[in-house]
Tab-separated table of C-alpha atoms in Angstrom:
chain	number	residue	atom	x	y	z
A	436	MET	CA	27.284	34.284	-56.069
A	437	GLY	CA	25.032	33.620	-53.075
A	438	GLU	CA	24.277	35.520	-49.805
A	439	LEU	CA	26.226	35.044	-46.613
A	440	PHE	CA	24.988	35.965	-43.131
A	441	SER	CA	25.631	34.958	-39.504
A	442	LEU	CA	23.520	32.804	-37.207
A	443	ASP	CA	23.048	32.622	-33.455
A	444	ASN	CA	22.233	29.105	-32.449
A	445	PRO	CA	20.113	27.944	-29.526
A	446	ILE	CA	21.190	25.459	-26.912
A	447	GLN	CA	18.923	22.763	-25.582
A	448	ASN	CA	19.185	22.067	-21.828
A	449	TYR	CA	18.476	18.301	-21.532
A	450	ALA	CA	19.381	16.409	-18.401
A	451	TRP	CA	21.972	14.150	-20.214
A	452	GLY	CA	23.999	17.173	-21.350
A	453	SER	CA	27.312	18.516	-20.112
A	454	ARG	CA	27.912	21.494	-17.916
A	455	GLU	CA	31.333	22.073	-19.485
A	456	THR	CA	31.689	21.021	-23.128
A	457	LEU	CA	29.607	23.546	-24.950
A	458	GLY	CA	30.497	26.260	-22.451
A	459	LEU	CA	34.199	25.661	-23.068
A	460	MET	CA	33.633	25.730	-26.892
A	461	ARG	CA	31.848	29.018	-26.493
A	462	GLY	CA	34.378	30.472	-24.144
A	463	VAL	CA	31.954	31.125	-21.213
A	464	PRO	CA	32.481	30.273	-17.514
A	465	VAL	CA	31.959	26.631	-16.587
A	466	PRO	CA	30.294	24.721	-15.098
A	467	THR	CA	27.203	26.219	-16.717
A	468	GLU	CA	24.072	26.727	-14.613
A	469	ALA	CA	22.134	23.972	-16.421
A	470	PRO	CA	23.319	20.901	-18.418
A	471	GLU	CA	23.868	21.927	-22.103
A	472	ALA	CA	23.052	18.901	-24.319
A	473	GLU	CA	22.624	20.089	-27.876
A	474	LEU	CA	23.266	23.128	-30.042
A	475	TRP	CA	20.854	23.374	-32.969
A	476	VAL	CA	21.583	24.972	-36.383
A	477	GLY	CA	18.572	25.229	-38.536
A	478	ALA	CA	15.036	26.432	-38.927
A	479	HIS	CA	13.134	23.848	-36.869
A	480	SER	CA	10.247	25.646	-35.141
A	481	SER	CA	11.089	24.178	-31.753
A	482	ALA	CA	14.385	26.019	-31.592
A	483	PRO	CA	15.337	27.986	-34.814
A	484	SER	CA	18.645	29.798	-35.329
A	485	LEU	CA	18.548	33.565	-35.167
A	486	ALA	CA	19.693	34.962	-38.528
A	487	HIS	CA	21.312	38.458	-38.770
A	488	VAL	CA	19.985	39.893	-42.034
A	489	ASP	CA	19.373	43.372	-43.333
A	490	GLY	CA	20.592	45.055	-40.155
A	491	GLY	CA	18.221	43.067	-37.871
A	492	ALA	CA	17.881	39.591	-36.432
A	493	GLN	CA	14.928	37.227	-36.921
A	494	PRO	CA	14.281	33.461	-36.298
A	495	LEU	CA	15.330	31.529	-39.418
A	496	ASP	CA	12.022	29.635	-39.608
A	497	THR	CA	10.167	33.024	-39.818
A	498	LEU	CA	12.451	34.183	-42.638
A	499	VAL	CA	12.076	30.916	-44.543
A	500	ALA	CA	8.259	31.076	-44.286
A	501	GLN	CA	8.205	34.732	-45.374
A	502	ASN	CA	10.673	34.538	-48.242
A	503	PRO	CA	11.616	30.977	-49.259
A	504	ASP	CA	13.141	32.080	-52.531
A	505	ARG	CA	15.784	34.084	-50.599
A	506	PHE	CA	16.504	31.634	-47.802
A	507	LEU	CA	16.182	28.186	-49.310
A	508	ASN	CA	18.103	26.268	-51.996
A	509	PRO	CA	17.167	27.696	-55.497
A	510	ARG	CA	16.975	24.065	-56.641
A	511	ARG	CA	14.783	22.965	-53.708
A	512	GLU	CA	11.831	20.503	-54.032
A	513	ASN	CA	9.699	22.110	-51.291
A	514	ASP	CA	9.668	25.113	-48.964
A	515	THR	CA	11.102	23.378	-45.917
A	516	PHE	CA	14.665	24.065	-44.603
A	517	PRO	CA	16.412	20.815	-45.656
A	518	PHE	CA	18.237	19.729	-42.545
A	519	LEU	CA	18.997	20.173	-38.821
A	520	PHE	CA	22.676	20.420	-37.896
A	521	LYS	CA	23.699	19.731	-34.202
A	522	ILE	CA	26.507	19.533	-31.745
A	523	LEU	CA	25.779	16.911	-29.058
A	524	ALA	CA	27.618	17.125	-25.629
A	525	ILE	CA	26.863	13.799	-23.899
A	526	GLU	CA	27.532	13.508	-20.179
A	527	SER	CA	25.059	10.662	-19.575
A	528	PRO	CA	23.578	8.142	-21.953
A	529	LEU	CA	20.683	9.433	-24.182
A	530	SER	CA	17.435	7.611	-24.086
A	531	ILE	CA	17.161	4.522	-26.182
A	532	GLN	CA	15.104	5.609	-29.116
A	533	VAL	CA	13.801	4.978	-32.622
A	534	HIS	CA	12.629	7.454	-35.370
A	535	PRO	CA	9.755	6.971	-37.726
A	536	THR	CA	9.710	6.870	-41.515
A	537	ALA	CA	8.234	9.773	-43.446
A	538	GLN	CA	4.972	7.860	-43.992
A	539	GLN	CA	4.782	6.990	-40.293
A	540	ALA	CA	5.474	10.566	-39.216
A	541	ALA	CA	2.879	11.979	-41.513
A	542	ARG	CA	0.321	9.516	-40.280
A	543	GLY	CA	1.156	9.924	-36.622
A	544	TYR	CA	1.101	13.732	-36.918
A	545	ARG	CA	-2.300	13.779	-38.564
A	546	GLU	CA	-3.732	11.490	-35.984
A	547	GLU	CA	-2.400	13.433	-32.991
A	548	GLU	CA	-3.615	16.677	-34.553
A	549	ALA	CA	-7.121	15.186	-35.096
A	550	ARG	CA	-7.217	14.156	-31.398
A	551	GLY	CA	-6.229	17.637	-30.323
A	552	VAL	CA	-2.993	16.639	-28.636
A	553	ALA	CA	-1.013	19.915	-28.101
A	554	LEU	CA	2.500	20.161	-29.572
A	555	ASP	CA	3.940	20.802	-26.128
A	556	ASP	CA	2.026	17.905	-24.548
A	557	PRO	CA	4.670	15.556	-22.974
A	558	THR	CA	2.744	12.512	-24.153
A	559	ARG	CA	2.785	13.646	-27.832
A	560	ASN	CA	4.876	11.428	-30.099
A	561	TYR	CA	4.948	13.373	-33.349
A	562	LYS	CA	6.103	16.988	-33.248
A	563	ASP	CA	6.304	17.310	-37.078
A	564	GLN	CA	5.651	15.306	-40.216
A	565	PHE	CA	9.253	14.325	-41.113
A	566	SER	CA	11.420	11.271	-40.824
A	567	LYS	CA	14.747	11.585	-38.978
A	568	PRO	CA	17.533	9.553	-40.554
A	569	GLU	CA	20.761	10.974	-39.020
A	570	THR	CA	24.548	10.772	-39.359
A	571	LEU	CA	26.763	11.229	-36.242
A	572	ILE	CA	30.418	12.367	-36.593
A	573	ALA	CA	32.515	11.958	-33.457
A	574	LEU	CA	34.495	15.058	-32.370
A	575	THR	CA	35.918	13.085	-29.354
A	576	PRO	CA	36.121	9.424	-28.553
A	577	MET	CA	32.519	8.198	-28.283
A	578	ARG	CA	30.483	5.072	-27.253
A	579	ILE	CA	27.157	4.417	-28.923
A	580	LEU	CA	24.570	1.711	-28.927
A	581	THR	CA	22.971	0.796	-32.212
A	582	GLY	CA	21.105	-2.133	-33.641
A	583	VAL	CA	21.055	-5.601	-32.116
A	584	ARG	CA	24.054	-7.920	-31.369
A	585	ASP	CA	24.368	-11.270	-32.980
A	586	PHE	CA	22.198	-13.824	-31.315
A	587	ALA	CA	25.063	-16.252	-30.753
A	588	GLU	CA	26.921	-13.547	-28.792
A	589	LEU	CA	23.803	-12.863	-26.715
A	590	ARG	CA	23.417	-16.512	-25.929
A	591	GLY	CA	26.933	-16.430	-24.638
A	592	PHE	CA	26.037	-13.428	-22.400
A	593	ALA	CA	23.002	-15.279	-21.114
A	594	THR	CA	25.036	-18.400	-20.230
A	595	THR	CA	27.958	-16.502	-18.716
A	596	LEU	CA	25.808	-14.165	-16.593
A	597	LYS	CA	23.158	-16.798	-15.933
A	598	LEU	CA	20.366	-14.502	-17.277
A	599	ASP	CA	17.135	-16.530	-17.585
A	600	TRP	CA	15.227	-13.550	-19.004
A	601	LEU	CA	17.651	-13.154	-21.847
A	602	ASN	CA	17.391	-16.891	-22.798
A	603	GLY	CA	13.604	-16.507	-22.595
A	604	VAL	CA	13.369	-13.651	-25.086
A	605	LEU	CA	15.966	-15.226	-27.372
A	606	ALA	CA	13.809	-18.287	-27.519
A	607	GLN	CA	10.815	-16.162	-28.711
A	608	ALA	CA	12.701	-14.306	-31.358
A	609	LYS	CA	13.444	-15.199	-34.981
A	610	THR	CA	14.636	-11.698	-35.975
A	611	PRO	CA	16.371	-8.791	-34.222
A	612	ARG	CA	13.055	-6.887	-34.285
A	613	ASP	CA	11.326	-9.835	-32.636
A	614	LEU	CA	13.817	-9.728	-29.846
A	615	LEU	CA	13.377	-5.972	-29.282
A	616	VAL	CA	9.570	-6.419	-29.229
A	617	ALA	CA	9.855	-9.303	-26.724
A	618	ILE	CA	11.899	-7.184	-24.358
A	619	VAL	CA	9.667	-4.191	-24.633
A	620	ARG	CA	6.600	-6.385	-23.794
A	621	ILE	CA	8.143	-7.986	-20.700
A	622	PRO	CA	5.622	-7.197	-17.943
A	623	HIS	CA	6.655	-4.398	-15.562
A	624	ASP	CA	7.364	-6.533	-12.494
A	625	ALA	CA	9.200	-9.171	-14.470
A	626	ALA	CA	11.295	-6.399	-16.110
A	627	SER	CA	12.119	-4.908	-12.774
A	628	THR	CA	13.308	-8.292	-11.478
A	629	ALA	CA	15.299	-8.902	-14.679
A	630	THR	CA	17.029	-5.539	-14.444
A	631	ALA	CA	17.991	-6.056	-10.776
A	632	LYS	CA	19.392	-9.617	-11.599
A	633	THR	CA	21.349	-8.279	-14.550
A	634	VAL	CA	22.987	-5.614	-12.425
A	635	LYS	CA	23.864	-8.135	-9.757
A	636	ALA	CA	25.209	-10.599	-12.294
A	637	ALA	CA	27.302	-7.972	-13.938
A	638	LYS	CA	28.859	-6.845	-10.662
A	639	LYS	CA	29.699	-10.410	-9.722
A	640	TRP	CA	31.376	-11.032	-13.070
A	641	ALA	CA	33.406	-7.704	-12.869
A	642	LYS	CA	34.635	-8.589	-9.398
A	643	LYS	CA	35.718	-12.046	-10.387
A	644	HIS	CA	37.329	-11.288	-13.843
A	645	ARG	CA	40.126	-8.699	-13.805
A	646	ASP	CA	42.855	-9.861	-16.232
A	647	VAL	CA	43.547	-7.754	-19.350
A	648	GLN	CA	42.292	-10.195	-21.900
A	649	GLU	CA	38.912	-10.581	-20.205
A	650	GLN	CA	38.636	-6.759	-19.686
A	651	ASN	CA	38.833	-6.340	-23.491
A	652	SER	CA	36.241	-8.921	-24.335
A	653	ALA	CA	32.671	-8.359	-25.518
A	654	ILE	CA	31.303	-9.530	-22.188
A	655	ALA	CA	33.521	-7.106	-20.368
A	656	GLY	CA	32.288	-4.196	-22.475
A	657	ALA	CA	28.693	-5.338	-21.801
A	658	VAL	CA	29.308	-5.606	-18.092
A	659	GLU	CA	30.863	-2.086	-17.989
A	660	LEU	CA	27.834	-0.736	-19.861
A	661	VAL	CA	25.486	-2.298	-17.388
A	662	ALA	CA	27.362	-0.561	-14.514
A	663	LEU	CA	27.256	2.732	-16.350
A	664	VAL	CA	23.512	2.503	-17.129
A	665	ASP	CA	22.665	1.403	-13.575
A	666	ALA	CA	24.632	4.344	-12.159
A	667	LYS	CA	22.941	6.853	-14.297
A	668	TYR	CA	19.436	5.332	-14.535
A	669	PRO	CA	19.071	2.921	-11.609
A	670	GLY	CA	16.199	0.463	-11.973
A	671	ASP	CA	15.434	1.644	-15.571
A	672	ARG	CA	14.226	-1.287	-17.668
A	673	GLY	CA	15.938	0.227	-20.624
A	674	LEU	CA	19.148	-1.564	-19.305
A	675	LEU	CA	17.661	-4.787	-20.739
A	676	LEU	CA	17.533	-3.281	-24.241
A	677	ALA	CA	20.984	-1.645	-23.849
A	678	LEU	CA	22.500	-5.104	-23.132
A	679	VAL	CA	21.304	-6.645	-26.435
A	680	MET	CA	22.470	-3.661	-28.561
A	681	ASN	CA	25.744	-3.326	-30.426
A	682	LEU	CA	28.239	-1.221	-28.492
A	683	LEU	CA	30.546	0.823	-30.749
A	684	HIS	CA	33.613	2.825	-29.882
A	685	LEU	CA	34.154	5.658	-32.283
A	686	LYS	CA	37.400	7.563	-32.798
A	687	PRO	CA	37.357	11.344	-33.535
A	688	GLY	CA	36.376	11.744	-37.188
A	689	ASP	CA	34.403	8.415	-37.394
A	690	ALA	CA	30.854	8.688	-38.727
A	691	VAL	CA	27.877	6.351	-38.436
A	692	PHE	CA	24.416	6.509	-40.084
A	693	THR	CA	21.246	5.627	-38.250
A	694	PRO	CA	18.392	4.923	-40.563
A	695	ASP	CA	14.642	5.322	-39.662
A	696	GLY	CA	13.513	2.381	-37.527
A	697	GLN	CA	16.874	1.647	-36.096
A	698	VAL	CA	17.135	1.429	-32.252
A	699	HIS	CA	20.030	3.453	-30.941
A	700	ALA	CA	21.434	5.511	-28.033
A	701	TYR	CA	24.464	7.601	-27.602
A	702	VAL	CA	26.416	6.861	-24.441
A	703	SER	CA	29.239	9.310	-24.106
A	704	GLY	CA	31.340	11.868	-25.997
A	705	THR	CA	30.881	14.938	-28.214
A	706	ALA	CA	29.709	14.863	-31.763
A	707	ILE	CA	28.379	16.647	-34.863
A	708	GLU	CA	25.085	15.389	-36.168
A	709	LEU	CA	23.167	15.969	-39.371
A	710	MET	CA	19.523	14.908	-39.756
A	711	TYR	CA	16.365	15.781	-41.578
A	712	PRO	CA	14.613	18.691	-39.757
A	713	SER	CA	12.573	16.547	-37.284
A	714	ASP	CA	12.101	16.173	-33.574
A	715	ASN	CA	10.137	12.851	-33.718
A	716	VAL	CA	11.408	10.404	-31.111
A	717	MET	CA	9.868	7.136	-29.812
A	718	ARG	CA	11.694	6.378	-26.588
A	719	ALA	CA	12.275	2.881	-25.175
A	720	GLY	CA	14.100	3.546	-21.941
A	721	LEU	CA	16.909	5.426	-19.999
A	722	THR	CA	14.690	8.449	-19.742
A	723	SER	CA	12.044	10.124	-17.462
A	724	LYS	CA	10.185	11.246	-20.613
A	725	HIS	CA	7.103	9.665	-22.112
A	726	VAL	CA	7.431	6.030	-23.388
A	727	ASP	CA	4.769	4.884	-25.754
A	728	GLU	CA	5.558	1.153	-26.090
A	729	GLU	CA	3.025	0.290	-28.764
A	730	GLU	CA	3.964	3.252	-30.931
A	731	LEU	CA	7.587	2.326	-30.439
A	732	ILE	CA	6.902	-1.165	-31.672
A	733	THR	CA	5.005	0.263	-34.686
A	734	VAL	CA	8.082	2.255	-35.930
A	735	LEU	CA	10.721	-0.424	-35.191
A	736	GLY	CA	12.439	-1.488	-38.407
A	737	GLU	CA	12.852	-5.101	-39.521
A	738	HIS	CA	16.655	-4.793	-39.887
A	739	GLN	CA	18.717	-3.734	-36.912
A	740	ASN	CA	22.165	-4.144	-38.372
A	741	ILE	CA	25.555	-2.925	-37.047
A	742	PRO	CA	26.416	0.161	-39.143
A	743	THR	CA	29.477	0.630	-41.252
A	744	ILE	CA	31.832	3.278	-39.853
A	745	GLN	CA	32.694	5.971	-42.347
A	746	ARG	CA	36.358	7.186	-42.000
A	747	PRO	CA	37.375	9.818	-44.571
A	748	ALA	CA	41.065	10.180	-45.497
A	749	ALA	CA	43.124	12.409	-43.321
A	750	GLY	CA	43.813	15.962	-44.552
A	751	ALA	CA	42.679	19.539	-44.422
A	752	LEU	CA	39.412	18.675	-46.269
A	753	ALA	CA	37.299	15.654	-45.503
A	754	THR	CA	33.803	15.068	-46.881
A	755	TYR	CA	31.167	12.682	-45.464
A	756	THR	CA	28.558	11.231	-47.713
A	757	MET	CA	25.003	11.162	-46.389
A	758	TRP	CA	21.947	8.985	-46.931
A	759	ASP	CA	20.552	11.681	-49.275
A	760	GLU	CA	22.949	12.307	-52.219
A	761	ARG	CA	22.161	16.013	-52.286
A	762	LEU	CA	23.330	16.364	-48.570
A	763	SER	CA	26.929	16.387	-47.379
A	764	VAL	CA	29.012	17.332	-44.345
A	765	THR	CA	32.576	18.564	-44.885
A	766	ARG	CA	35.249	18.981	-42.205
A	767	LEU	CA	37.701	21.795	-43.023
A	768	SER	CA	40.868	22.204	-40.866
A	769	VAL	CA	42.668	25.573	-41.281
A	770	THR	CA	46.233	26.220	-40.327
A	771	GLU	CA	47.626	29.620	-39.500
A	772	GLY	CA	49.137	31.332	-42.448
A	773	GLU	CA	47.098	29.599	-45.147
A	774	GLU	CA	43.917	30.581	-46.930
A	775	LEU	CA	41.561	27.911	-48.366
A	776	ALA	CA	38.864	28.182	-50.983
A	777	LEU	CA	35.498	26.744	-49.933
A	778	PRO	CA	33.093	26.250	-52.961
A	779	LEU	CA	29.434	26.282	-51.962
A	780	GLU	CA	26.054	26.159	-53.688
A	781	GLY	CA	22.452	25.728	-52.728
A	782	VAL	CA	22.150	26.082	-48.979
A	783	ALA	CA	24.981	25.555	-46.377
A	784	VAL	CA	25.907	26.316	-42.870
A	785	THR	CA	29.439	26.497	-41.526
A	786	LEU	CA	29.867	25.683	-37.882
A	787	CYS	CA	33.129	26.363	-35.990
A	788	THR	CA	34.141	23.669	-33.552
A	789	ALA	CA	37.614	24.709	-32.565
A	790	GLY	CA	39.953	27.676	-32.780
A	791	THR	CA	39.328	30.893	-34.680
A	792	VAL	CA	38.336	30.896	-38.327
A	793	VAL	CA	37.811	33.815	-40.664
A	794	VAL	CA	35.201	33.291	-43.377
A	795	ARG	CA	34.664	35.864	-46.141
A	796	ASP	CA	33.105	36.435	-49.471
A	797	GLU	CA	33.403	39.457	-51.813
A	798	THR	CA	31.603	41.834	-49.399
A	799	LYS	CA	31.376	40.348	-45.904
A	800	THR	CA	33.884	39.005	-43.379
A	801	PHE	CA	33.013	36.887	-40.323
A	802	THR	CA	35.396	35.812	-37.527
A	803	LEU	CA	34.049	32.573	-35.965
A	804	THR	CA	35.023	30.901	-32.727
A	805	GLY	CA	33.531	27.819	-31.030
A	806	THR	CA	29.873	27.008	-31.930
A	807	GLN	CA	29.531	30.275	-34.097
A	808	SER	CA	28.293	29.819	-37.667
A	809	VAL	CA	27.419	31.516	-40.911
A	810	MET	CA	24.896	30.492	-43.555
A	811	TYR	CA	25.367	30.617	-47.316
A	812	VAL	CA	22.497	30.403	-49.785
A	813	GLY	CA	22.262	30.856	-53.535
A	814	ASP	CA	24.052	29.943	-56.774
A	815	PRO	CA	27.538	28.375	-56.891
A	816	GLY	CA	30.062	30.636	-55.208
A	817	GLN	CA	33.283	30.512	-53.243
A	818	LEU	CA	34.269	31.539	-49.770
A	819	SER	CA	37.774	32.161	-48.451
A	820	VAL	CA	38.680	30.601	-45.099
A	821	ALA	CA	41.669	31.482	-42.985
A	822	GLY	CA	42.808	31.379	-39.394
A	823	GLN	CA	43.570	28.389	-37.260
A	824	GLY	CA	40.741	26.008	-36.322
A	825	GLU	CA	38.101	23.678	-37.595
A	826	LEU	CA	34.849	24.125	-39.461
A	827	TYR	CA	32.090	21.648	-40.231
A	828	ILE	CA	29.911	22.477	-43.195
A	829	ALA	CA	26.463	21.005	-43.752
A	830	ALA	CA	25.084	21.500	-47.232
A	831	GLN	CA	22.336	20.728	-49.604
A	832	ARG	CA	23.300	21.046	-53.259
């Protein structure tokens, strides 16, 4: 049997976050004073969870460093906490971004360390030495941008909206990566002009086309996206990239995987996210933060495919497969009056997203409400779960 203890999880106050979503989940007054964008569960040094152990509370990264045998998977391959688990509360579109591979992250981290770039320097690209593949699971209806649309569809957009810039970059590109690079390298003044013309063309199309069939078309979705991006980030050249990316609508429970090198942005909604424990982000637009265009191009992957949506079968227990076969995310829905057995091994965190859920082992009992969590670590064991609500469990076997 393993060890069970509770975690307090930090909130990240990014500008794109909601002033209501995470506050309502936690049961605190809303609107909150600052936008609350992400809740982090894990041991990343930028914002580690606070673990309640042996009558005290310490940051989880400190505990892992001091005693990896106690706080990490007994079958681990290294002494790093294996994942970062998040809740995302998206009020405005996130920046368009790409994550590096493990090799690129290690190289970039070494180079910036050698140059003496401080970890908190806003121009620093690599905060750690890890890659950041990630799987997103929708808690509410969501819109996301990922990968690059089919070129034939984009040529249709260019013709319909009379976008010379789009025809121009399509003519230069043989692959989706080529297209992204061509857009990133549009000179500043030309990009500003292209952005303004795209917004104007989208408004003209929306005013002219109002019947139901047209409103449900791909071009209608793209026009709506242009209006949303322009309202949130007026004049941002990232709009040009957003237009050429696949726009997906996710239902609650849908999951999508984003590999290293894939261009993506989350537009709206609330989600659970599991990733390797990294904060390495190369931004391409829709942000006031640092954009390093050449480093972005370096980490762009060759393939920018539309992902397959993972939809587990309905029921009290649903498990999502991850890119790493040792990792998993499980959704557990508990109904009043029943008690479910939850087998765990290795290292796992349970995160309550709705209702009130009671989690206990042979010696400890924890009552969890929205965003509260407990961590299990050790040999195979079993927890009992009761109450009425929903848990998400991230685990490494």
